[in-house]
């Protein structure tokens, strides 16, 4: 054992000596600021298109650009309500604030792309743990975890609590 010679490194990685980058990096950036009309300005949108055509014909005319920007900034968009801007977005009431009928409707219309949500259905006698299988105006069918089903009247169910989605 005393005869072993010290060896050099077992793995040698050749790393070339590179010069630092030349001073040809970009130092200045400039861009033109263009004000676009908002989505719901119907009349001004047509005016804006006309002015854009005029600008393209007279690209060197600075006066037209200043008047177009001032005209677009003078329009009042604060009077528009958020519901008018996005008519397809409807706020859904939180599950805890819904009554029993709304909760059952929510679970009935739950997205099919998501797995069913495990819930606790409270009745006067006991609580039932399972998934909502079907819901009609007077009948509620619950599928339990062992794939058996049971039908209750909608008036029997006192409360529904979602426990399937946890954060």
Short mmCIF file of N, CA and C in Angstrom, two decimals:
data_model
loop_
_atom_site.label_atom_id
_atom_site.label_comp_id
_atom_site.label_asym_id
_atom_site.label_seq_id
_atom_site.Cartn_x
_atom_site.Cartn_y
_atom_site.Cartn_z
N UNK A 1 0.81 -1.18 0.00
CA UNK A 1 0.00 0.00 0.00
C UNK A 1 0.86 1.26 0.00
N UNK A 2 2.00 1.19 0.57
CA UNK A 2 2.87 2.36 0.61
C UNK A 2 3.48 2.64 -0.74
N UNK A 3 3.37 1.71 -1.71
CA UNK A 3 3.98 1.87 -3.01
C UNK A 3 3.14 2.71 -3.98
N UNK A 4 1.90 3.05 -3.65
CA UNK A 4 1.03 3.80 -4.57
C UNK A 4 1.56 5.19 -4.79
N UNK A 5 1.54 5.57 -6.06
CA UNK A 5 1.94 6.92 -6.43
C UNK A 5 0.71 7.81 -6.44
N UNK A 6 0.91 9.06 -6.14
CA UNK A 6 -0.23 9.98 -6.21
C UNK A 6 -0.58 10.20 -7.67
N UNK A 7 -1.83 10.13 -7.94
CA UNK A 7 -2.29 10.27 -9.31
C UNK A 7 -2.89 11.66 -9.51
N UNK A 8 -2.99 12.07 -10.76
CA UNK A 8 -3.60 13.35 -11.11
C UNK A 8 -5.12 13.22 -11.04
N UNK A 9 -5.81 14.21 -11.52
CA UNK A 9 -7.28 14.14 -11.49
C UNK A 9 -7.79 13.01 -12.36
N UNK A 10 -8.88 12.41 -11.94
CA UNK A 10 -9.45 11.29 -12.67
C UNK A 10 -10.20 11.75 -13.91
N UNK A 11 -10.77 12.96 -13.87
CA UNK A 11 -11.52 13.46 -15.01
C UNK A 11 -11.02 14.87 -15.32
N UNK A 12 -10.60 15.08 -16.54
CA UNK A 12 -10.08 16.39 -16.93
C UNK A 12 -11.00 16.96 -17.99
N UNK A 13 -11.52 18.16 -17.73
CA UNK A 13 -12.40 18.83 -18.68
C UNK A 13 -11.64 20.01 -19.24
N UNK A 14 -11.45 20.00 -20.54
CA UNK A 14 -10.72 21.07 -21.20
C UNK A 14 -11.64 22.27 -21.36
N UNK A 15 -11.30 23.38 -20.75
CA UNK A 15 -12.08 24.60 -20.85
C UNK A 15 -11.24 25.66 -21.54
N UNK A 16 -11.65 26.07 -22.71
CA UNK A 16 -10.85 27.07 -23.42
C UNK A 16 -10.93 28.43 -22.74
N UNK A 17 -9.89 29.20 -22.87
CA UNK A 17 -9.87 30.54 -22.31
C UNK A 17 -10.48 31.48 -23.32
N UNK A 18 -11.64 32.01 -22.97
CA UNK A 18 -12.36 32.90 -23.89
C UNK A 18 -12.09 34.35 -23.51
N UNK A 19 -12.05 35.16 -24.53
CA UNK A 19 -11.93 36.59 -24.30
C UNK A 19 -13.27 37.15 -23.85
N UNK A 20 -13.26 38.22 -23.09
CA UNK A 20 -14.54 38.83 -22.70
C UNK A 20 -15.24 39.37 -23.94
N UNK A 21 -16.57 39.51 -23.92
CA UNK A 21 -17.29 39.98 -25.11
C UNK A 21 -16.87 41.39 -25.51
N UNK A 22 -16.92 41.61 -26.79
CA UNK A 22 -16.56 42.93 -27.33
C UNK A 22 -17.62 43.94 -26.93
N UNK A 23 -17.28 45.20 -26.97
CA UNK A 23 -18.21 46.26 -26.58
C UNK A 23 -19.14 46.64 -27.72
N UNK A 24 -19.76 45.68 -28.35
CA UNK A 24 -20.69 45.95 -29.44
C UNK A 24 -22.11 45.60 -29.02
N UNK A 25 -22.38 45.70 -27.74
CA UNK A 25 -23.71 45.39 -27.25
C UNK A 25 -24.63 46.59 -27.44
N UNK A 26 -25.93 46.32 -27.50
CA UNK A 26 -26.91 47.37 -27.72
C UNK A 26 -26.99 48.25 -26.48
N UNK A 27 -27.00 49.54 -26.69
CA UNK A 27 -27.05 50.46 -25.57
C UNK A 27 -28.34 51.26 -25.52
N UNK A 28 -28.98 51.49 -26.66
CA UNK A 28 -30.15 52.34 -26.71
C UNK A 28 -31.28 51.61 -27.44
N UNK A 29 -32.52 51.80 -26.91
CA UNK A 29 -33.70 51.23 -27.54
C UNK A 29 -34.77 52.31 -27.60
N UNK A 30 -35.39 52.47 -28.74
CA UNK A 30 -36.44 53.46 -28.91
C UNK A 30 -37.64 52.79 -29.56
N UNK A 31 -38.83 53.18 -29.11
CA UNK A 31 -40.04 52.68 -29.74
C UNK A 31 -41.08 53.79 -29.76
N UNK A 32 -42.01 53.69 -30.71
CA UNK A 32 -43.08 54.67 -30.81
C UNK A 32 -44.22 54.22 -29.91
N UNK A 33 -44.83 55.16 -29.21
CA UNK A 33 -45.94 54.85 -28.35
C UNK A 33 -47.23 55.11 -29.11
N UNK A 34 -48.05 54.07 -29.26
CA UNK A 34 -49.29 54.18 -30.00
C UNK A 34 -50.43 53.91 -29.03
N UNK A 35 -51.41 54.78 -29.01
CA UNK A 35 -52.59 54.58 -28.18
C UNK A 35 -53.66 53.90 -29.02
N UNK A 36 -54.09 52.72 -28.59
CA UNK A 36 -55.13 51.99 -29.29
C UNK A 36 -56.46 52.27 -28.62
N UNK A 37 -57.56 52.27 -29.38
CA UNK A 37 -58.87 52.52 -28.76
C UNK A 37 -59.28 51.31 -27.93
N UNK A 38 -60.17 51.56 -26.96
CA UNK A 38 -60.66 50.46 -26.15
C UNK A 38 -61.63 49.61 -26.96
N UNK A 39 -62.01 48.49 -26.44
CA UNK A 39 -62.80 47.50 -27.17
C UNK A 39 -64.20 48.00 -27.49
N UNK A 40 -64.83 48.72 -26.58
CA UNK A 40 -66.23 49.08 -26.74
C UNK A 40 -66.47 50.43 -27.38
N UNK A 41 -65.48 51.08 -27.89
CA UNK A 41 -65.68 52.36 -28.55
C UNK A 41 -65.99 52.12 -30.02
N UNK A 42 -67.28 51.96 -30.33
CA UNK A 42 -67.69 51.64 -31.70
C UNK A 42 -67.44 52.79 -32.66
N UNK A 43 -67.89 53.98 -32.28
CA UNK A 43 -67.75 55.13 -33.18
C UNK A 43 -66.29 55.54 -33.33
N UNK A 44 -65.58 55.57 -32.23
CA UNK A 44 -64.20 56.01 -32.30
C UNK A 44 -63.32 54.97 -33.00
N UNK A 45 -63.74 53.71 -33.01
CA UNK A 45 -62.97 52.67 -33.69
C UNK A 45 -62.93 52.95 -35.20
N UNK A 46 -64.08 53.36 -35.75
CA UNK A 46 -64.11 53.69 -37.17
C UNK A 46 -63.27 54.93 -37.46
N UNK A 47 -63.37 55.90 -36.55
CA UNK A 47 -62.57 57.12 -36.71
C UNK A 47 -61.09 56.79 -36.63
N UNK A 48 -60.75 55.90 -35.72
CA UNK A 48 -59.35 55.52 -35.54
C UNK A 48 -58.81 54.85 -36.80
N UNK A 49 -59.61 53.98 -37.43
CA UNK A 49 -59.17 53.31 -38.66
C UNK A 49 -58.94 54.33 -39.78
N UNK A 50 -59.85 55.32 -39.88
CA UNK A 50 -59.69 56.35 -40.90
C UNK A 50 -58.42 57.15 -40.68
N UNK A 51 -58.14 57.47 -39.42
CA UNK A 51 -56.94 58.25 -39.12
C UNK A 51 -55.68 57.44 -39.36
N UNK A 52 -55.75 56.13 -39.14
CA UNK A 52 -54.59 55.28 -39.42
C UNK A 52 -54.29 55.27 -40.91
N UNK A 53 -55.34 55.25 -41.75
CA UNK A 53 -55.15 55.30 -43.20
C UNK A 53 -54.52 56.63 -43.58
N UNK A 54 -55.02 57.71 -42.99
CA UNK A 54 -54.45 59.03 -43.28
C UNK A 54 -52.99 59.10 -42.85
N UNK A 55 -52.69 58.52 -41.72
CA UNK A 55 -51.30 58.52 -41.22
C UNK A 55 -50.39 57.76 -42.15
N UNK A 56 -50.88 56.62 -42.66
CA UNK A 56 -50.03 55.84 -43.54
C UNK A 56 -49.76 56.60 -44.85
N UNK A 57 -50.77 57.40 -45.30
CA UNK A 57 -50.56 58.19 -46.51
C UNK A 57 -49.61 59.36 -46.26
N UNK A 58 -49.72 59.96 -45.08
CA UNK A 58 -48.88 61.10 -44.72
C UNK A 58 -48.04 60.72 -43.51
N UNK A 59 -47.11 59.82 -43.68
CA UNK A 59 -46.36 59.28 -42.53
C UNK A 59 -45.47 60.32 -41.88
N UNK A 60 -45.08 61.36 -42.60
CA UNK A 60 -44.20 62.37 -42.03
C UNK A 60 -44.94 63.48 -41.34
N UNK A 61 -46.24 63.53 -41.42
CA UNK A 61 -47.02 64.62 -40.88
C UNK A 61 -47.20 64.43 -39.36
N UNK A 62 -46.50 65.21 -38.58
CA UNK A 62 -46.51 65.08 -37.12
C UNK A 62 -47.80 65.64 -36.54
N UNK A 63 -48.39 66.65 -37.18
CA UNK A 63 -49.60 67.26 -36.66
C UNK A 63 -50.76 66.27 -36.62
N UNK A 64 -50.91 65.44 -37.65
CA UNK A 64 -51.98 64.45 -37.67
C UNK A 64 -51.83 63.45 -36.54
N UNK A 65 -50.60 63.06 -36.26
CA UNK A 65 -50.36 62.09 -35.19
C UNK A 65 -50.73 62.67 -33.84
N UNK A 66 -50.41 63.94 -33.60
CA UNK A 66 -50.73 64.57 -32.32
C UNK A 66 -52.23 64.70 -32.14
N UNK A 67 -52.96 65.09 -33.18
CA UNK A 67 -54.41 65.24 -33.06
C UNK A 67 -55.09 63.90 -32.88
N UNK A 68 -54.58 62.86 -33.55
CA UNK A 68 -55.19 61.53 -33.40
C UNK A 68 -55.01 61.02 -31.98
N UNK A 69 -53.83 61.21 -31.41
CA UNK A 69 -53.59 60.76 -30.04
C UNK A 69 -54.44 61.55 -29.04
N UNK A 70 -54.60 62.85 -29.26
CA UNK A 70 -55.40 63.65 -28.33
C UNK A 70 -56.89 63.29 -28.45
N UNK A 71 -57.37 62.98 -29.67
CA UNK A 71 -58.77 62.59 -29.85
C UNK A 71 -59.07 61.28 -29.14
N UNK A 72 -58.15 60.32 -29.22
CA UNK A 72 -58.37 59.02 -28.59
C UNK A 72 -58.29 59.13 -27.07
N UNK A 73 -57.45 60.00 -26.57
CA UNK A 73 -57.32 60.13 -25.12
C UNK A 73 -58.49 60.91 -24.52
N UNK A 74 -59.20 61.71 -25.31
CA UNK A 74 -60.31 62.50 -24.80
C UNK A 74 -61.57 61.67 -24.59
N UNK A 75 -61.67 60.50 -25.18
CA UNK A 75 -62.86 59.66 -25.04
C UNK A 75 -62.95 59.18 -23.59
N UNK A 76 -64.16 59.21 -23.04
CA UNK A 76 -64.36 58.79 -21.65
C UNK A 76 -64.81 57.34 -21.63
N UNK A 77 -63.97 56.45 -21.13
CA UNK A 77 -64.32 55.03 -21.03
C UNK A 77 -64.64 54.64 -19.61
N UNK A 78 -64.53 55.56 -18.66
CA UNK A 78 -64.80 55.22 -17.27
C UNK A 78 -66.28 55.01 -17.00
N UNK A 79 -67.16 55.49 -17.86
CA UNK A 79 -68.60 55.34 -17.66
C UNK A 79 -69.07 53.93 -17.97
N UNK A 80 -68.27 53.13 -18.67
CA UNK A 80 -68.67 51.77 -19.01
C UNK A 80 -68.59 50.87 -17.79
N UNK A 81 -69.57 50.03 -17.63
CA UNK A 81 -69.59 49.11 -16.50
C UNK A 81 -68.76 47.87 -16.86
N UNK A 82 -68.18 47.17 -15.85
CA UNK A 82 -67.42 45.96 -16.14
C UNK A 82 -68.26 44.88 -16.81
N UNK A 83 -69.56 44.83 -16.51
CA UNK A 83 -70.41 43.81 -17.13
C UNK A 83 -70.55 44.05 -18.63
N UNK A 84 -70.44 45.31 -19.07
CA UNK A 84 -70.54 45.60 -20.49
C UNK A 84 -69.26 45.22 -21.21
N UNK A 85 -68.13 45.29 -20.53
CA UNK A 85 -66.86 44.97 -21.17
C UNK A 85 -66.71 43.47 -21.38
N UNK A 86 -67.15 42.67 -20.42
CA UNK A 86 -67.01 41.23 -20.49
C UNK A 86 -68.36 40.58 -20.20
N UNK A 87 -69.24 40.52 -21.18
CA UNK A 87 -70.58 40.00 -20.91
C UNK A 87 -70.61 38.50 -20.67
N UNK A 88 -69.57 37.75 -21.07
CA UNK A 88 -69.60 36.31 -20.91
C UNK A 88 -69.13 35.86 -19.53
N UNK A 89 -68.51 36.74 -18.76
CA UNK A 89 -68.02 36.35 -17.44
C UNK A 89 -69.07 36.65 -16.39
N UNK A 90 -69.58 35.61 -15.78
CA UNK A 90 -70.55 35.77 -14.70
C UNK A 90 -69.93 35.24 -13.42
N UNK A 91 -70.05 36.00 -12.35
CA UNK A 91 -69.48 35.60 -11.08
C UNK A 91 -70.36 34.51 -10.47
N UNK A 92 -69.71 33.44 -10.02
CA UNK A 92 -70.42 32.34 -9.38
C UNK A 92 -70.35 32.56 -7.88
N UNK A 93 -71.49 32.39 -7.23
CA UNK A 93 -71.55 32.56 -5.79
C UNK A 93 -70.72 31.45 -5.12
N UNK A 94 -69.97 31.76 -4.06
CA UNK A 94 -69.20 30.70 -3.38
C UNK A 94 -70.13 29.60 -2.86
N UNK A 95 -69.62 28.39 -2.82
CA UNK A 95 -70.42 27.22 -2.45
C UNK A 95 -70.98 27.36 -1.03
N UNK A 96 -70.20 27.96 -0.14
CA UNK A 96 -70.64 28.10 1.25
C UNK A 96 -71.83 29.05 1.38
N UNK A 97 -71.98 29.99 0.46
CA UNK A 97 -73.07 30.95 0.53
C UNK A 97 -74.34 30.47 -0.16
N UNK A 98 -74.30 29.34 -0.86
CA UNK A 98 -75.46 28.83 -1.57
C UNK A 98 -76.41 28.12 -0.60
N UNK A 99 -77.70 28.09 -0.96
CA UNK A 99 -78.63 27.28 -0.19
C UNK A 99 -78.57 25.85 -0.73
N UNK A 100 -79.34 24.94 -0.14
CA UNK A 100 -79.26 23.51 -0.48
C UNK A 100 -79.66 23.28 -1.94
N UNK A 101 -80.71 23.94 -2.40
CA UNK A 101 -81.16 23.77 -3.78
C UNK A 101 -80.07 24.23 -4.76
N UNK A 102 -79.45 25.39 -4.49
CA UNK A 102 -78.39 25.90 -5.35
C UNK A 102 -77.17 24.98 -5.33
N UNK A 103 -76.86 24.42 -4.17
CA UNK A 103 -75.72 23.49 -4.08
C UNK A 103 -75.96 22.23 -4.91
N UNK A 104 -77.18 21.72 -4.84
CA UNK A 104 -77.50 20.52 -5.63
C UNK A 104 -77.48 20.84 -7.12
N UNK A 105 -77.96 22.01 -7.52
CA UNK A 105 -77.88 22.41 -8.93
C UNK A 105 -76.43 22.56 -9.38
N UNK A 106 -75.60 23.13 -8.51
CA UNK A 106 -74.19 23.30 -8.83
C UNK A 106 -73.52 21.94 -9.05
N UNK A 107 -73.79 20.99 -8.16
CA UNK A 107 -73.20 19.66 -8.29
C UNK A 107 -73.77 18.91 -9.49
N UNK A 108 -75.02 19.17 -9.83
CA UNK A 108 -75.62 18.54 -11.01
C UNK A 108 -74.93 19.03 -12.29
N UNK A 109 -74.61 20.32 -12.34
CA UNK A 109 -73.98 20.93 -13.52
C UNK A 109 -72.47 21.00 -13.40
N UNK A 110 -71.88 20.19 -12.55
CA UNK A 110 -70.43 20.18 -12.36
C UNK A 110 -69.77 19.74 -13.67
N UNK A 111 -68.64 20.33 -14.05
CA UNK A 111 -68.01 20.00 -15.33
C UNK A 111 -67.68 18.50 -15.44
N UNK A 112 -67.99 17.96 -16.60
CA UNK A 112 -67.75 16.52 -16.83
C UNK A 112 -66.27 16.21 -16.98
N UNK A 113 -65.46 17.22 -17.29
CA UNK A 113 -64.03 17.01 -17.45
C UNK A 113 -63.35 16.76 -16.11
N UNK A 114 -63.98 17.20 -15.02
CA UNK A 114 -63.41 17.01 -13.69
C UNK A 114 -64.02 15.77 -13.05
N UNK A 115 -63.28 15.12 -12.17
CA UNK A 115 -63.86 13.97 -11.47
C UNK A 115 -64.98 14.42 -10.54
N UNK A 116 -65.93 13.53 -10.23
CA UNK A 116 -67.02 13.94 -9.34
C UNK A 116 -66.49 14.29 -7.95
N UNK A 117 -67.20 15.20 -7.30
CA UNK A 117 -66.75 15.71 -6.01
C UNK A 117 -67.41 14.91 -4.89
N UNK A 118 -66.61 14.47 -3.95
CA UNK A 118 -67.11 13.74 -2.79
C UNK A 118 -67.79 14.73 -1.85
N UNK A 119 -69.01 14.41 -1.43
CA UNK A 119 -69.80 15.32 -0.60
C UNK A 119 -70.40 14.57 0.58
N UNK A 120 -70.77 15.34 1.59
CA UNK A 120 -71.53 14.81 2.72
C UNK A 120 -72.92 15.39 2.62
N UNK A 121 -73.91 14.50 2.53
CA UNK A 121 -75.32 14.90 2.43
C UNK A 121 -75.95 14.65 3.79
N UNK A 122 -76.38 15.72 4.45
CA UNK A 122 -76.97 15.62 5.78
C UNK A 122 -78.48 15.50 5.68
N UNK A 123 -79.04 14.48 6.36
CA UNK A 123 -80.49 14.34 6.49
C UNK A 123 -80.81 14.44 7.97
N UNK A 124 -82.09 14.31 8.32
CA UNK A 124 -82.49 14.43 9.72
C UNK A 124 -81.94 13.26 10.55
N UNK A 125 -81.88 12.05 9.96
CA UNK A 125 -81.44 10.88 10.70
C UNK A 125 -79.92 10.73 10.74
N UNK A 126 -79.28 10.88 9.58
CA UNK A 126 -77.83 10.61 9.51
C UNK A 126 -77.20 11.39 8.36
N UNK A 127 -75.90 11.22 8.22
CA UNK A 127 -75.19 11.86 7.11
C UNK A 127 -74.73 10.77 6.15
N UNK A 128 -74.72 11.11 4.85
CA UNK A 128 -74.35 10.16 3.81
C UNK A 128 -73.16 10.72 3.04
N UNK A 129 -72.14 9.89 2.85
CA UNK A 129 -70.92 10.29 2.15
C UNK A 129 -70.95 9.69 0.76
N UNK A 130 -70.91 10.54 -0.27
CA UNK A 130 -70.96 10.01 -1.63
C UNK A 130 -70.95 11.12 -2.67
N UNK A 131 -71.34 10.75 -3.88
CA UNK A 131 -71.36 11.65 -5.03
C UNK A 131 -72.80 11.86 -5.47
N UNK A 132 -73.09 13.03 -5.98
CA UNK A 132 -74.42 13.29 -6.53
C UNK A 132 -74.51 12.61 -7.89
N UNK A 133 -75.41 11.67 -8.00
CA UNK A 133 -75.60 10.94 -9.26
C UNK A 133 -76.62 11.64 -10.14
N UNK A 134 -77.81 11.93 -9.59
CA UNK A 134 -78.88 12.60 -10.32
C UNK A 134 -79.59 13.55 -9.39
N UNK A 135 -80.12 14.62 -9.97
CA UNK A 135 -80.93 15.56 -9.19
C UNK A 135 -82.05 16.07 -10.07
N UNK A 136 -83.27 15.84 -9.60
CA UNK A 136 -84.46 16.41 -10.21
C UNK A 136 -85.10 17.29 -9.15
N UNK A 137 -86.20 17.91 -9.46
CA UNK A 137 -86.80 18.87 -8.54
C UNK A 137 -87.18 18.25 -7.19
N UNK A 138 -87.57 16.96 -7.18
CA UNK A 138 -88.01 16.37 -5.92
C UNK A 138 -87.22 15.12 -5.52
N UNK A 139 -86.33 14.64 -6.37
CA UNK A 139 -85.56 13.43 -6.09
C UNK A 139 -84.06 13.69 -6.21
N UNK A 140 -83.30 13.13 -5.27
CA UNK A 140 -81.85 13.24 -5.28
C UNK A 140 -81.30 11.82 -5.17
N UNK A 141 -80.44 11.43 -6.12
CA UNK A 141 -79.82 10.12 -6.09
C UNK A 141 -78.35 10.29 -5.75
N UNK A 142 -77.93 9.56 -4.71
CA UNK A 142 -76.55 9.64 -4.24
C UNK A 142 -75.86 8.31 -4.52
N UNK A 143 -74.67 8.38 -5.09
CA UNK A 143 -73.86 7.19 -5.31
C UNK A 143 -72.80 7.15 -4.22
N UNK A 144 -72.78 6.05 -3.49
CA UNK A 144 -71.82 5.91 -2.40
C UNK A 144 -70.49 5.40 -2.94
N UNK A 145 -69.48 5.34 -2.09
CA UNK A 145 -68.14 4.96 -2.54
C UNK A 145 -68.06 3.49 -2.95
N UNK A 146 -68.98 2.66 -2.48
CA UNK A 146 -68.99 1.25 -2.89
C UNK A 146 -69.90 1.01 -4.09
N UNK A 147 -70.19 2.07 -4.86
CA UNK A 147 -70.98 2.05 -6.10
C UNK A 147 -72.45 1.68 -5.91
N UNK A 148 -72.96 1.71 -4.70
CA UNK A 148 -74.40 1.54 -4.49
C UNK A 148 -75.04 2.91 -4.54
N UNK A 149 -76.32 2.94 -4.88
CA UNK A 149 -77.03 4.22 -4.96
C UNK A 149 -78.25 4.20 -4.06
N UNK A 150 -78.65 5.38 -3.64
CA UNK A 150 -79.85 5.52 -2.82
C UNK A 150 -80.53 6.82 -3.22
N UNK A 151 -81.86 6.79 -3.27
CA UNK A 151 -82.62 7.96 -3.68
C UNK A 151 -83.34 8.55 -2.48
N UNK A 152 -83.25 9.86 -2.35
CA UNK A 152 -83.92 10.59 -1.27
C UNK A 152 -84.82 11.63 -1.91
N UNK A 153 -85.77 12.12 -1.11
CA UNK A 153 -86.52 13.27 -1.60
C UNK A 153 -85.68 14.51 -1.32
N UNK A 154 -85.84 15.52 -2.12
CA UNK A 154 -85.03 16.73 -1.99
C UNK A 154 -85.33 17.46 -0.68
N UNK A 155 -86.53 17.29 -0.14
CA UNK A 155 -86.89 17.96 1.11
C UNK A 155 -86.17 17.33 2.30
N UNK A 156 -85.77 16.06 2.19
CA UNK A 156 -85.08 15.38 3.29
C UNK A 156 -83.67 15.92 3.51
N UNK A 157 -83.03 16.39 2.46
CA UNK A 157 -81.63 16.82 2.57
C UNK A 157 -81.60 18.21 3.20
N UNK A 158 -80.90 18.30 4.33
CA UNK A 158 -80.82 19.56 5.07
C UNK A 158 -79.60 20.39 4.69
N UNK A 159 -78.49 19.70 4.36
CA UNK A 159 -77.26 20.42 4.04
C UNK A 159 -76.39 19.55 3.15
N UNK A 160 -75.56 20.19 2.35
CA UNK A 160 -74.59 19.50 1.49
C UNK A 160 -73.25 20.19 1.70
N UNK A 161 -72.23 19.39 1.99
CA UNK A 161 -70.89 19.92 2.19
C UNK A 161 -69.94 19.20 1.25
N UNK A 162 -69.17 19.99 0.46
CA UNK A 162 -68.17 19.41 -0.44
C UNK A 162 -66.92 19.10 0.36
N UNK A 163 -66.43 17.87 0.27
CA UNK A 163 -65.16 17.56 0.94
C UNK A 163 -64.15 17.00 -0.05
N UNK A 164 -64.54 16.89 -1.31
CA UNK A 164 -63.66 16.27 -2.30
C UNK A 164 -62.51 17.15 -2.77
N UNK A 165 -62.70 18.46 -2.77
CA UNK A 165 -61.67 19.37 -3.25
C UNK A 165 -61.00 19.97 -2.04
N UNK A 166 -59.75 19.63 -1.85
CA UNK A 166 -58.99 20.18 -0.74
C UNK A 166 -57.81 20.93 -1.28
N UNK A 167 -57.42 22.00 -0.64
CA UNK A 167 -56.29 22.80 -1.08
C UNK A 167 -55.05 22.45 -0.32
#
